[in-house]
PDB file of C-alpha atoms and ligand atoms in Angstrom:
ATOM      1  CA  MET A   1       2.098   8.576 -22.018  1.00 97.00           C
ATOM      2  CA  LEU A   2       2.259   4.809 -22.310  1.00 98.00           C
ATOM      3  CA  SER A   3       4.385   3.852 -19.307  1.00 98.00           C
ATOM      4  CA  LEU A   4       6.810   5.410 -16.817  1.00 98.00           C
ATOM      5  CA  GLU A   5       9.659   3.300 -18.193  1.00 95.00           C
ATOM      6  CA  ALA A   6      10.686   5.814 -20.850  1.00 92.00           C
ATOM      7  CA  LEU A   7      10.599   8.861 -18.548  1.00 97.00           C
ATOM      8  CA  SER A   8      13.728  10.234 -16.888  1.00 98.00           C
ATOM      9  CA  ALA A   9      13.798  11.193 -13.203  1.00 98.00           C
ATOM     10  CA  SER A  10      13.646  14.875 -14.177  1.00 98.00           C
ATOM     11  CA  GLU A  11      10.578  14.280 -16.374  1.00 98.00           C
ATOM     12  CA  LEU A  12       8.927  12.401 -13.506  1.00 98.00           C
ATOM     13  CA  TRP A  13       9.653  15.324 -11.167  1.00 98.00           C
ATOM     14  CA  GLU A  14       8.262  17.794 -13.703  1.00 98.00           C
ATOM     15  CA  LEU A  15       4.974  15.860 -13.716  1.00 98.00           C
ATOM     16  CA  LEU A  16       4.928  15.474  -9.926  1.00 98.00           C
ATOM     17  CA  GLU A  17       5.545  19.182  -9.395  1.00 98.00           C
ATOM     18  CA  ARG A  18       2.831  20.063 -11.871  1.00 98.00           C
ATOM     19  CA  GLY A  19       0.524  17.558 -10.115  1.00 98.00           C
ATOM     20  CA  SER A  20       1.268  19.181  -6.769  1.00 98.00           C
ATOM     21  CA  TYR A  21       0.466  22.613  -8.237  1.00 98.00           C
ATOM     22  CA  PHE A  22      -2.909  21.320  -9.532  1.00 98.00           C
ATOM     23  CA  ARG A  23      -3.585  19.641  -6.168  1.00 98.00           C
ATOM     24  CA  GLU A  24      -3.167  23.030  -4.485  1.00 98.00           C
ATOM     25  CA  ARG A  25      -5.553  24.543  -7.025  1.00 98.00           C
ATOM     26  CA  LEU A  26      -8.118  21.818  -6.289  1.00 98.00           C
ATOM     27  CA  ASP A  27      -7.727  22.408  -2.549  1.00 98.00           C
ATOM     28  CA  LYS A  28      -8.606  26.068  -3.157  1.00 98.00           C
ATOM     29  CA  GLY A  29     -11.713  24.974  -5.088  1.00 98.00           C
ATOM     30  CA  GLU A  30     -10.376  26.224  -8.448  1.00 97.00           C
ATOM     31  CA  LYS A  31     -12.083  24.181 -11.154  1.00 97.00           C
ATOM     32  CA  THR A  32     -12.349  26.658 -14.008  1.00 97.00           C
ATOM     33  CA  GLY A  33      -8.897  26.416 -15.620  1.00 97.00           C
ATOM     34  CA  LYS A  34      -8.414  27.350 -19.269  1.00 97.00           C
ATOM     35  CA  GLU A  35      -5.297  25.289 -20.079  1.00 97.00           C
ATOM     36  CA  LEU A  36      -7.226  22.886 -22.346  1.00 97.00           C
ATOM     37  CA  LYS A  37      -9.784  25.360 -23.705  1.00 97.00           C
ATOM     38  CA  GLY A  38     -10.781  24.345 -27.235  1.00 97.00           C
ATOM     39  CA  ARG A  39      -9.265  20.843 -26.903  1.00 97.00           C
ATOM     40  CA  THR A  40     -11.219  17.584 -26.902  1.00 98.00           C
ATOM     41  CA  VAL A  41     -10.378  14.572 -24.761  1.00 98.00           C
ATOM     42  CA  ALA A  42     -11.975  11.159 -25.445  1.00 98.00           C
ATOM     43  CA  ASN A  43     -12.158   8.725 -22.540  1.00 97.00           C
ATOM     44  CA  MET A  44     -12.098   5.254 -24.113  1.00 97.00           C
ATOM     45  CA  PHE A  45     -12.650   2.557 -21.506  1.00 96.00           C
ATOM     46  CA  PHE A  46     -12.849  -1.047 -22.670  1.00 94.00           C
ATOM     47  CA  GLU A  47     -12.669  -2.328 -19.070  1.00 93.00           C
ATOM     48  CA  PRO A  48     -14.562  -1.263 -15.936  1.00 92.00           C
ATOM     49  CA  SER A  49     -13.254   1.714 -13.969  1.00 94.00           C
ATOM     50  CA  THR A  50     -14.514   4.172 -11.379  1.00 95.00           C
ATOM     51  CA  ARG A  51     -11.480   6.188 -10.239  1.00 97.00           C
ATOM     52  CA  THR A  52      -9.452   6.449 -13.435  1.00 98.00           C
ATOM     53  CA  ARG A  53     -12.354   7.167 -15.788  1.00 97.00           C
ATOM     54  CA  MET A  54     -14.030   9.761 -13.584  1.00 98.00           C
ATOM     55  CA  SER A  55     -10.789  11.479 -12.617  1.00 98.00           C
ATOM     56  CA  PHE A  56      -9.647  11.818 -16.238  1.00 98.00           C
ATOM     57  CA  GLU A  57     -13.056  13.240 -17.096  1.00 98.00           C
ATOM     58  CA  LEU A  58     -12.953  15.732 -14.229  1.00 98.00           C
ATOM     59  CA  ALA A  59      -9.302  16.619 -14.881  1.00 98.00           C
ATOM     60  CA  ALA A  60     -10.102  17.498 -18.500  1.00 98.00           C
ATOM     61  CA  GLN A  61     -13.211  19.465 -17.485  1.00 98.00           C
ATOM     62  CA  TYR A  62     -11.383  21.375 -14.734  1.00 98.00           C
ATOM     63  CA  LEU A  63      -8.902  22.514 -17.423  1.00 98.00           C
ATOM     64  CA  GLY A  64     -11.654  23.651 -19.773  1.00 98.00           C
ATOM     65  CA  ALA A  65     -11.605  20.807 -22.340  1.00 98.00           C
ATOM     66  CA  HIS A  66     -14.530  19.215 -24.135  1.00 98.00           C
ATOM     67  CA  VAL A  67     -14.849  15.585 -22.971  1.00 98.00           C
ATOM     68  CA  ILE A  68     -16.527  12.623 -24.604  1.00 97.00           C
ATOM     69  CA  ASN A  69     -16.907   9.250 -22.968  1.00 95.00           C
ATOM     70  CA  PHE A  70     -16.817   6.008 -24.869  1.00 90.00           C
ATOM     71  CA  ALA A  71     -17.938   2.800 -23.168  1.00 84.00           C
ATOM     72  CA  HIS A  72     -17.472  -0.625 -24.673  1.00 82.00           C
ATOM     73  CA  GLN A  73     -21.060  -1.676 -23.988  1.00 83.00           C
ATOM     74  CA  GLY A  74     -23.393   0.260 -26.246  1.00 82.00           C
ATOM     75  CA  SER A  75     -20.671   0.994 -28.829  1.00 86.00           C
ATOM     76  CA  SER A  76     -20.188  -0.479 -32.305  1.00 87.00           C
ATOM     77  CA  LEU A  77     -17.525  -2.781 -30.855  1.00 85.00           C
ATOM     78  CA  VAL A  78     -20.367  -5.123 -29.923  1.00 84.00           C
ATOM     79  CA  LYS A  79     -21.174  -5.279 -33.662  1.00 87.00           C
ATOM     80  CA  GLY A  80     -17.634  -6.418 -34.357  1.00 87.00           C
ATOM     81  CA  GLU A  81     -15.782  -3.144 -35.030  1.00 90.00           C
ATOM     82  CA  CYS A  82     -12.071  -3.461 -34.257  1.00 94.00           C
ATOM     83  CA  LEU A  83     -10.008  -1.298 -31.890  1.00 95.00           C
ATOM     84  CA  LEU A  84      -8.191   0.696 -34.583  1.00 97.00           C
ATOM     85  CA  ASP A  85     -11.364   1.406 -36.580  1.00 96.00           C
ATOM     86  CA  THR A  86     -12.938   2.626 -33.351  1.00 96.00           C
ATOM     87  CA  ALA A  87      -9.896   4.826 -32.607  1.00 97.00           C
ATOM     88  CA  TRP A  88      -9.781   6.265 -36.167  1.00 97.00           C
ATOM     89  CA  THR A  89     -13.535   6.973 -36.001  1.00 97.00           C
ATOM     90  CA  ILE A  90     -13.183   8.846 -32.717  1.00 96.00           C
ATOM     91  CA  GLU A  91     -10.109  10.738 -33.956  1.00 97.00           C
ATOM     92  CA  ALA A  92     -12.073  11.823 -37.043  1.00 97.00           C
ATOM     93  CA  MET A  93     -14.378  13.758 -34.680  1.00 97.00           C
ATOM     94  CA  ALA A  94     -11.520  16.249 -34.084  1.00 97.00           C
ATOM     95  CA  VAL A  95     -10.344  14.608 -30.865  1.00 97.00           C
ATOM     96  CA  ASP A  96      -6.950  15.806 -29.561  1.00 97.00           C
ATOM     97  CA  CYS A  97      -6.308  13.218 -26.856  1.00 98.00           C
ATOM     98  CA  MET A  98      -7.427   9.644 -26.238  1.00 98.00           C
ATOM     99  CA  VAL A  99      -7.343   8.119 -22.754  1.00 98.00           C
ATOM    100  CA  ILE A 100      -7.420   4.363 -23.172  1.00 98.00           C
ATOM    101  CA  ARG A 101      -8.036   1.522 -20.741  1.00 97.00           C
ATOM    102  CA  HIS A 102      -7.956  -1.945 -22.235  1.00 96.00           C
ATOM    103  CA  GLY A 103      -7.584  -5.493 -20.939  1.00 94.00           C
ATOM    104  CA  THR A 104      -4.893  -6.293 -23.492  1.00 96.00           C
ATOM    105  CA  THR A 105      -1.253  -5.394 -22.924  1.00 97.00           C
ATOM    106  CA  GLY A 106      -0.073  -3.063 -25.678  1.00 98.00           C
ATOM    107  CA  ALA A 107      -3.528  -1.781 -26.696  1.00 98.00           C
ATOM    108  CA  ALA A 108      -2.742   1.880 -25.923  1.00 98.00           C
ATOM    109  CA  LYS A 109       0.581   1.610 -27.769  1.00 98.00           C
ATOM    110  CA  LEU A 110      -1.144   0.093 -30.804  1.00 98.00           C
ATOM    111  CA  VAL A 111      -3.520   3.052 -30.923  1.00 98.00           C
ATOM    112  CA  ALA A 112      -0.726   5.578 -30.266  1.00 98.00           C
ATOM    113  CA  ASN A 113       1.265   4.177 -33.182  1.00 98.00           C
ATOM    114  CA  ASN A 114      -1.700   4.626 -35.516  1.00 98.00           C
ATOM    115  CA  VAL A 115      -3.288   7.970 -34.634  1.00 98.00           C
ATOM    116  CA  ARG A 116      -2.075  11.588 -34.579  1.00 97.00           C
ATOM    117  CA  ALA A 117      -3.861  12.390 -31.318  1.00 97.00           C
ATOM    118  CA  ALA A 118      -2.011  12.235 -27.996  1.00 97.00           C
ATOM    119  CA  VAL A 119      -2.647   8.923 -26.203  1.00 98.00           C
ATOM    120  CA  VAL A 120      -2.639   8.256 -22.461  1.00 98.00           C
ATOM    121  CA  ASN A 121      -2.534   4.682 -21.217  1.00 98.00           C
ATOM    122  CA  ALA A 122      -5.138   4.384 -18.441  1.00 98.00           C
ATOM    123  CA  GLY A 123      -4.179   0.736 -17.786  1.00 97.00           C
ATOM    124  CA  ASP A 124      -3.381  -1.995 -20.337  1.00 97.00           C
ATOM    125  CA  GLY A 125      -3.536  -5.644 -19.292  1.00 95.00           C
ATOM    126  CA  THR A 126      -0.827  -6.486 -16.779  1.00 94.00           C
ATOM    127  CA  HIS A 127       1.599  -4.020 -18.376  1.00 96.00           C
ATOM    128  CA  ALA A 128       1.296  -0.442 -17.114  1.00 98.00           C
ATOM    129  CA  HIS A 129      -0.904   2.122 -15.385  1.00 98.00           C
ATOM    130  CA  PRO A 130       1.394   5.152 -15.509  1.00 98.00           C
ATOM    131  CA  THR A 131      -0.956   7.757 -14.033  1.00 98.00           C
ATOM    132  CA  GLN A 132      -1.681   5.433 -11.079  1.00 98.00           C
ATOM    133  CA  GLY A 133       2.080   5.115 -10.497  1.00 98.00           C
ATOM    134  CA  LEU A 134       2.421   8.897 -10.633  1.00 98.00           C
ATOM    135  CA  LEU A 135      -0.495   9.578  -8.297  1.00 98.00           C
ATOM    136  CA  ASP A 136       0.819   7.054  -5.771  1.00 98.00           C
ATOM    137  CA  ILE A 137       4.260   8.690  -5.856  1.00 99.00           C
ATOM    138  CA  LEU A 138       2.689  12.153  -5.605  1.00 98.00           C
ATOM    139  CA  THR A 139       0.807  10.972  -2.501  1.00 98.00           C
ATOM    140  CA  ILE A 140       3.990   9.554  -0.959  1.00 98.00           C
ATOM    141  CA  TRP A 141       5.958  12.723  -1.731  1.00 98.00           C
ATOM    142  CA  ARG A 142       3.294  15.038  -0.308  1.00 98.00           C
ATOM    143  CA  HIS A 143       3.015  13.010   2.920  1.00 98.00           C
ATOM    144  CA  LYS A 144       6.672  12.160   3.459  1.00 98.00           C
ATOM    145  CA  GLY A 145       8.329  15.220   1.911  1.00 98.00           C
ATOM    146  CA  ARG A 146      10.723  13.104  -0.156  1.00 98.00           C
ATOM    147  CA  VAL A 147      10.892   9.930  -2.233  1.00 98.00           C
ATOM    148  CA  GLU A 148      14.609   9.155  -2.326  1.00 98.00           C
ATOM    149  CA  GLY A 149      15.683   6.763   0.431  1.00 98.00           C
ATOM    150  CA  LEU A 150      12.158   5.796   1.509  1.00 98.00           C
ATOM    151  CA  LYS A 151      11.333   2.127   2.005  1.00 98.00           C
ATOM    152  CA  VAL A 152       8.139   1.390   0.070  1.00 98.00           C
ATOM    153  CA  VAL A 153       6.575  -2.066   0.486  1.00 98.00           C
ATOM    154  CA  ILE A 154       4.195  -3.294  -2.224  1.00 98.00           C
ATOM    155  CA  VAL A 155       2.003  -6.143  -0.989  1.00 98.00           C
ATOM    156  CA  GLY A 156       0.146  -8.717  -3.068  1.00 96.00           C
ATOM    157  CA  ASP A 157      -0.073  -9.868  -6.640  1.00 94.00           C
ATOM    158  CA  VAL A 158       2.903  -7.937  -7.978  1.00 95.00           C
ATOM    159  CA  LEU A 159       3.491 -10.247 -10.926  1.00 93.00           C
ATOM    160  CA  HIS A 160       0.100  -9.586 -12.537  1.00 92.00           C
ATOM    161  CA  SER A 161      -0.270  -5.942 -11.485  1.00 95.00           C
ATOM    162  CA  ARG A 162       0.091  -3.008 -13.874  1.00 96.00           C
ATOM    163  CA  VAL A 163      -0.168  -0.732 -10.807  1.00 97.00           C
ATOM    164  CA  ALA A 164       2.851  -2.425  -9.201  1.00 97.00           C
ATOM    165  CA  ARG A 165       4.896  -2.241 -12.400  1.00 97.00           C
ATOM    166  CA  SER A 166       4.299   1.490 -12.826  1.00 98.00           C
ATOM    167  CA  ASN A 167       4.967   2.188  -9.132  1.00 98.00           C
ATOM    168  CA  ILE A 168       8.209   0.223  -9.235  1.00 98.00           C
ATOM    169  CA  GLN A 169       9.422   1.926 -12.422  1.00 97.00           C
ATOM    170  CA  GLY A 170       8.784   5.382 -10.992  1.00 98.00           C
ATOM    171  CA  LEU A 171       9.924   4.757  -7.419  1.00 98.00           C
ATOM    172  CA  ALA A 172      13.165   3.023  -8.427  1.00 97.00           C
ATOM    173  CA  LYS A 173      14.017   5.875 -10.801  1.00 98.00           C
ATOM    174  CA  LEU A 174      13.485   8.393  -7.985  1.00 98.00           C
ATOM    175  CA  GLY A 175      15.741   6.505  -5.574  1.00 98.00           C
ATOM    176  CA  ALA A 176      13.252   4.726  -3.270  1.00 98.00           C
ATOM    177  CA  GLN A 177      13.950   1.256  -1.882  1.00 98.00           C
ATOM    178  CA  VAL A 178      11.132  -0.990  -3.122  1.00 98.00           C
ATOM    179  CA  VAL A 179      10.305  -4.278  -1.388  1.00 98.00           C
ATOM    180  CA  VAL A 180       7.614  -6.563  -2.804  1.00 97.00           C
ATOM    181  CA  VAL A 181       5.902  -9.166  -0.634  1.00 97.00           C
ATOM    182  CA  GLY A 182       3.178 -11.750  -1.138  1.00 96.00           C
ATOM    183  CA  PRO A 183       2.735 -15.411  -2.018  1.00 94.00           C
ATOM    184  CA  ALA A 184       5.735 -16.704  -4.007  1.00 94.00           C
ATOM    185  CA  THR A 185       3.374 -17.496  -6.905  1.00 92.00           C
ATOM    186  CA  MET A 186       2.615 -13.771  -7.267  1.00 93.00           C
ATOM    187  CA  LEU A 187       6.114 -12.323  -7.051  1.00 95.00           C
ATOM    188  CA  PRO A 188       8.688 -11.521  -9.731  1.00 92.00           C
ATOM    189  CA  ASP A 189      12.299 -12.630  -9.803  1.00 87.00           C
ATOM    190  CA  SER A 190      14.411  -9.905  -8.177  1.00 80.00           C
ATOM    191  CA  ALA A 191      17.020 -10.402 -10.893  1.00 80.00           C
ATOM    192  CA  ASP A 192      14.549  -8.995 -13.450  1.00 85.00           C
ATOM    193  CA  TRP A 193      13.034  -6.118 -11.422  1.00 92.00           C
ATOM    194  CA  PRO A 194      14.648  -3.308  -9.345  1.00 94.00           C
ATOM    195  CA  VAL A 195      13.109  -4.632  -6.116  1.00 96.00           C
ATOM    196  CA  GLU A 196      13.826  -6.774  -3.073  1.00 96.00           C
ATOM    197  CA  VAL A 197      11.547  -9.818  -2.877  1.00 97.00           C
ATOM    198  CA  GLU A 198      10.088 -11.112   0.421  1.00 96.00           C
ATOM    199  CA  THR A 199       7.409 -13.660   1.273  1.00 96.00           C
ATOM    200  CA  ASP A 200       7.168 -12.834   4.989  1.00 97.00           C
ATOM    201  CA  LEU A 201       4.975  -9.772   5.557  1.00 97.00           C
ATOM    202  CA  ASP A 202       6.270  -8.883   9.033  1.00 96.00           C
ATOM    203  CA  ARG A 203       9.876  -8.996   7.808  1.00 97.00           C
ATOM    204  CA  ALA A 204       9.001  -6.868   4.773  1.00 98.00           C
ATOM    205  CA  LEU A 205       7.252  -4.254   6.930  1.00 98.00           C
ATOM    206  CA  GLU A 206      10.225  -3.752   9.280  1.00 98.00           C
ATOM    207  CA  GLY A 207      11.272  -0.103   8.937  1.00 98.00           C
ATOM    208  CA  ALA A 208       8.819   0.586   6.098  1.00 98.00           C
ATOM    209  CA  ASP A 209       7.802   4.189   5.392  1.00 98.00           C
ATOM    210  CA  CYS A 210       4.945   3.340   3.018  1.00 98.00           C
ATOM    211  CA  VAL A 211       2.820   0.257   2.330  1.00 98.00           C
ATOM    212  CA  ASN A 212       0.968   0.006  -0.969  1.00 98.00           C
ATOM    213  CA  VAL A 213      -1.604  -2.811  -0.925  1.00 98.00           C
ATOM    214  CA  LEU A 214      -2.641  -4.346  -4.240  1.00 97.00           C
ATOM    215  CA  ARG A 215      -6.114  -5.606  -5.017  1.00 95.00           C
ATOM    216  CA  ILE A 216      -6.385  -9.378  -5.086  1.00 92.00           C
ATOM    217  CA  GLN A 217      -8.039 -10.447  -8.297  1.00 83.00           C
ATOM    218  CA  LYS A 218     -10.401 -13.253  -7.387  1.00 76.00           C
ATOM    219  CA  GLU A 219      -9.631 -15.183 -10.570  1.00 69.00           C
ATOM    220  CA  ARG A 220      -6.085 -15.714  -9.256  1.00 72.00           C
ATOM    221  CA  GLN A 221      -7.500 -17.969  -6.544  1.00 71.00           C
ATOM    222  CA  GLU A 222      -9.238 -20.033  -9.234  1.00 75.00           C
ATOM    223  CA  GLN A 223      -5.829 -20.314 -10.947  1.00 81.00           C
ATOM    224  CA  GLY A 224      -4.461 -21.787  -7.683  1.00 81.00           C
ATOM    225  CA  LEU A 225      -2.042 -18.920  -6.934  1.00 84.00           C
ATOM    226  CA  PHE A 226      -3.222 -18.807  -3.325  1.00 85.00           C
ATOM    227  CA  PRO A 227      -5.303 -21.400  -1.465  1.00 83.00           C
ATOM    228  CA  SER A 228      -8.122 -19.359   0.087  1.00 88.00           C
ATOM    229  CA  GLN A 229      -9.080 -15.783   0.872  1.00 89.00           C
ATOM    230  CA  GLN A 230      -8.921 -16.546   4.614  1.00 91.00           C
ATOM    231  CA  GLU A 231      -5.333 -17.775   4.292  1.00 91.00           C
ATOM    232  CA  TYR A 232      -4.418 -14.828   2.088  1.00 92.00           C
ATOM    233  CA  PHE A 233      -5.675 -12.405   4.738  1.00 95.00           C
ATOM    234  CA  LYS A 234      -3.922 -14.295   7.536  1.00 95.00           C
ATOM    235  CA  PHE A 235      -0.493 -14.195   5.885  1.00 95.00           C
ATOM    236  CA  TRP A 236      -0.557 -11.108   3.626  1.00 96.00           C
ATOM    237  CA  GLY A 237      -3.613  -9.070   4.614  1.00 97.00           C
ATOM    238  CA  ILE A 238      -2.902  -5.629   6.051  1.00 98.00           C
ATOM    239  CA  ASP A 239      -4.649  -5.087   9.368  1.00 96.00           C
ATOM    240  CA  ALA A 240      -4.274  -2.058  11.612  1.00 97.00           C
ATOM    241  CA  ASN A 241      -2.096  -4.001  14.104  1.00 96.00           C
ATOM    242  CA  ARG A 242       0.588  -4.484  11.460  1.00 96.00           C
ATOM    243  CA  LEU A 243       1.047  -0.743  10.902  1.00 97.00           C
ATOM    244  CA  THR A 244       3.266   1.530  12.985  1.00 97.00           C
ATOM    245  CA  SER A 245       2.107   5.112  13.490  1.00 96.00           C
ATOM    246  CA  ASP A 246       4.364   6.602  10.793  1.00 97.00           C
ATOM    247  CA  MET A 247       3.610   4.065   8.022  1.00 98.00           C
ATOM    248  CA  LEU A 248       1.665   5.605   5.150  1.00 98.00           C
ATOM    249  CA  LEU A 249      -0.974   3.199   3.830  1.00 98.00           C
ATOM    250  CA  LEU A 250      -1.952   3.260   0.150  1.00 98.00           C
ATOM    251  CA  HIS A 251      -4.330   1.187  -1.965  1.00 98.00           C
ATOM    252  CA  PRO A 252      -5.074   1.933  -5.629  1.00 98.00           C
ATOM    253  CA  GLY A 253      -8.637   0.640  -5.303  1.00 96.00           C
ATOM    254  CA  PRO A 254     -11.043  -0.916  -5.727  1.00 96.00           C
ATOM    255  CA  MET A 255     -10.519  -2.567  -2.319  1.00 96.00           C
ATOM    256  CA  ASN A 256     -11.555  -6.037  -1.200  1.00 95.00           C
ATOM    257  CA  ARG A 257     -12.105  -5.323   2.483  1.00 96.00           C
ATOM    258  CA  GLY A 258     -11.297  -8.328   4.649  1.00 95.00           C
ATOM    259  CA  ILE A 259      -9.164  -9.972   1.948  1.00 94.00           C
ATOM    260  CA  GLU A 260      -6.102  -7.822   1.226  1.00 96.00           C
ATOM    261  CA  ILE A 261      -6.932  -5.008   3.655  1.00 98.00           C
ATOM    262  CA  GLU A 262      -8.850  -4.740   6.902  1.00 97.00           C
ATOM    263  CA  GLY A 263     -11.513  -2.015   7.093  1.00 97.00           C
ATOM    264  CA  ARG A 264      -9.940  -0.645  10.295  1.00 97.00           C
ATOM    265  CA  ALA A 265      -6.664  -0.057   8.430  1.00 98.00           C
ATOM    266  CA  ALA A 266      -8.309   1.329   5.286  1.00 98.00           C
ATOM    267  CA  ASP A 267     -10.309   3.853   7.304  1.00 98.00           C
ATOM    268  CA  GLY A 268      -7.695   4.501  10.000  1.00 98.00           C
ATOM    269  CA  PRO A 269      -5.131   7.244  10.635  1.00 98.00           C
ATOM    270  CA  ASN A 270      -2.413   5.702   8.422  1.00 98.00           C
ATOM    271  CA  SER A 271      -4.640   5.651   5.369  1.00 98.00           C
ATOM    272  CA  ALA A 272      -4.023   7.960   2.394  1.00 98.00           C
ATOM    273  CA  ILE A 273      -6.497   6.076   0.204  1.00 98.00           C
ATOM    274  CA  LEU A 274      -8.964   8.899  -0.412  1.00 98.00           C
ATOM    275  CA  ASP A 275      -6.115  11.399  -0.692  1.00 98.00           C
ATOM    276  CA  GLN A 276      -4.803   9.205  -3.535  1.00 98.00           C
ATOM    277  CA  VAL A 277      -8.129   9.701  -5.302  1.00 98.00           C
ATOM    278  CA  THR A 278      -7.837  13.512  -5.104  1.00 98.00           C
ATOM    279  CA  ASN A 279      -4.206  13.326  -6.219  1.00 98.00           C
ATOM    280  CA  GLY A 280      -5.454  11.195  -9.124  1.00 98.00           C
ATOM    281  CA  VAL A 281      -7.429  14.160 -10.464  1.00 98.00           C
ATOM    282  CA  ALA A 282      -4.433  16.472  -9.962  1.00 98.00           C
ATOM    283  CA  ILE A 283      -1.901  14.192 -11.646  1.00 98.00           C
ATOM    284  CA  ARG A 284      -4.254  13.647 -14.600  1.00 98.00           C
ATOM    285  CA  MET A 285      -4.566  17.418 -14.936  1.00 98.00           C
ATOM    286  CA  ALA A 286      -0.761  17.502 -15.017  1.00 98.00           C
ATOM    287  CA  VAL A 287      -0.467  14.750 -17.626  1.00 98.00           C
ATOM    288  CA  LEU A 288      -3.185  16.110 -19.924  1.00 98.00           C
ATOM    289  CA  SER A 289      -1.902  19.685 -19.774  1.00 98.00           C
ATOM    290  CA  MET A 290       1.709  18.678 -20.379  1.00 97.00           C
ATOM    291  CA  LEU A 291       0.898  16.290 -23.226  1.00 96.00           C
ATOM    292  CA  LEU A 292      -1.375  18.705 -25.036  1.00 93.00           C
ATOM    293  CA  GLU A 293       1.094  21.573 -24.552  1.00 91.00           C
ATOM    294  CA  ARG A 294       3.859  19.515 -26.133  1.00 85.00           C
ATOM    295  CA  SER A 295       1.996  17.514 -28.770  1.00 77.00           C
ATOM    296  CA  GLY A 296       0.953  20.606 -30.738  1.00 62.00           C
ATOM    297  CA  HIS A 297      -2.608  19.281 -31.114  1.00 54.00           C
TER     298      HIS A 297
HETATM  299  N1   CP B   1      -6.986   2.219  -9.458  1.00 84.00           N
HETATM  300  C1   CP B   1      -7.794   2.097 -10.522  1.00 84.00           C
HETATM  301  O1   CP B   1      -7.348   1.997 -11.676  1.00 84.00           O
HETATM  302  O2   CP B   1      -9.131   2.088 -10.214  1.00 84.00           O
HETATM  303  P1   CP B   1     -10.323   1.993 -11.259  1.00 84.00           P
HETATM  304  O3   CP B   1     -10.275   0.609 -11.849  1.00 84.00           O
HETATM  305  O4   CP B   1     -11.566   2.266 -10.463  1.00 84.00           O
HETATM  306  O5   CP B   1     -10.083   3.025 -12.333  1.00 84.00           O
END
C-alpha cells in the first residue's frame, strides 16, 4: 500500500466498506479481533507522528497482532545504519508487515521493493499518505452518504502536501469535484492534477460540501511562500463565519490553531476532526487485514 494512485475505484470502495465495518465494531467497543492473530506488524517511524503511529499500533492490536515500534532516535540509525539494513534487520525478526513513515519521497517503495513483508506507506516526503486519504474519504462518505458529485475544497499548501495528493487521487477516482485553494505559490497547475485551482477562498467555498484544511508548515514561510501567518489566516484561514451549516470540516492534524484554522471552527458543529481520528484506526484495521489476507505472509 504505497499510494492510492494504483488502486481502482472498486478497490477503494472495498477498503472503505471494510473500514466502515471496523468503525462499527469500534463503536460497539469490540477490540479483541483475531484477524491478525499470529502476525507481527512493525511500526517504523523516521519522522514524528501522533495520529498515524498510534492508530496503526492500535489497529494491529485490535486485530490480535503482535506489534513492535521502531523510533529513529534510540535506534542504530544514529550509528549510521542505512534504511535497507534497518528494514532487513527488522524483517529477520519474523515481521509480516512494515508500516513506514519517512521524510524522503520513495522511502516506503524502496523498502517494499527489497523485502518480502507487506509494506504500508504511512507518509513519505511530499509524495503520498494513502491511509490518510482513505480515512478522510471514509469520514466524508459516512457524513454525507456519498462521494460522487460532492464538491470537496482542499485549502492550503497543496503543492507540498502528501495528504492533499492522496485525497485528490482517491476523491477524483470516486467522482468527487475537487477544488484546491491557497496562495498561488502553494498550488499545482490544474493541467497536471485532476482539480480546479482557485486563489480566492470565498469563491472556492461557494457550494462546497466538504472543506479539508491542510497544516501550514512553518518552514514554508521561511521559504517566502507566504508573507506572514497573520496574512495567511486573513486570506486562507478557516474561521467559523466562513462555514455554512452543512459544510463538513476536516483537518488531518496536527493543527496550527489561529493560522490555518480558527479554534471556534475546529471545535464547532461542522468539525469532523476527531471523527477522522477514530476513522483512522478503522481504516488502518481495514488496510492491515486486507494486505495480510492477500500477501500470504
Ligand atoms: N495526519 C497525520 O499524519 O498526523 P500525524 O503526523 O500525527 O501522524
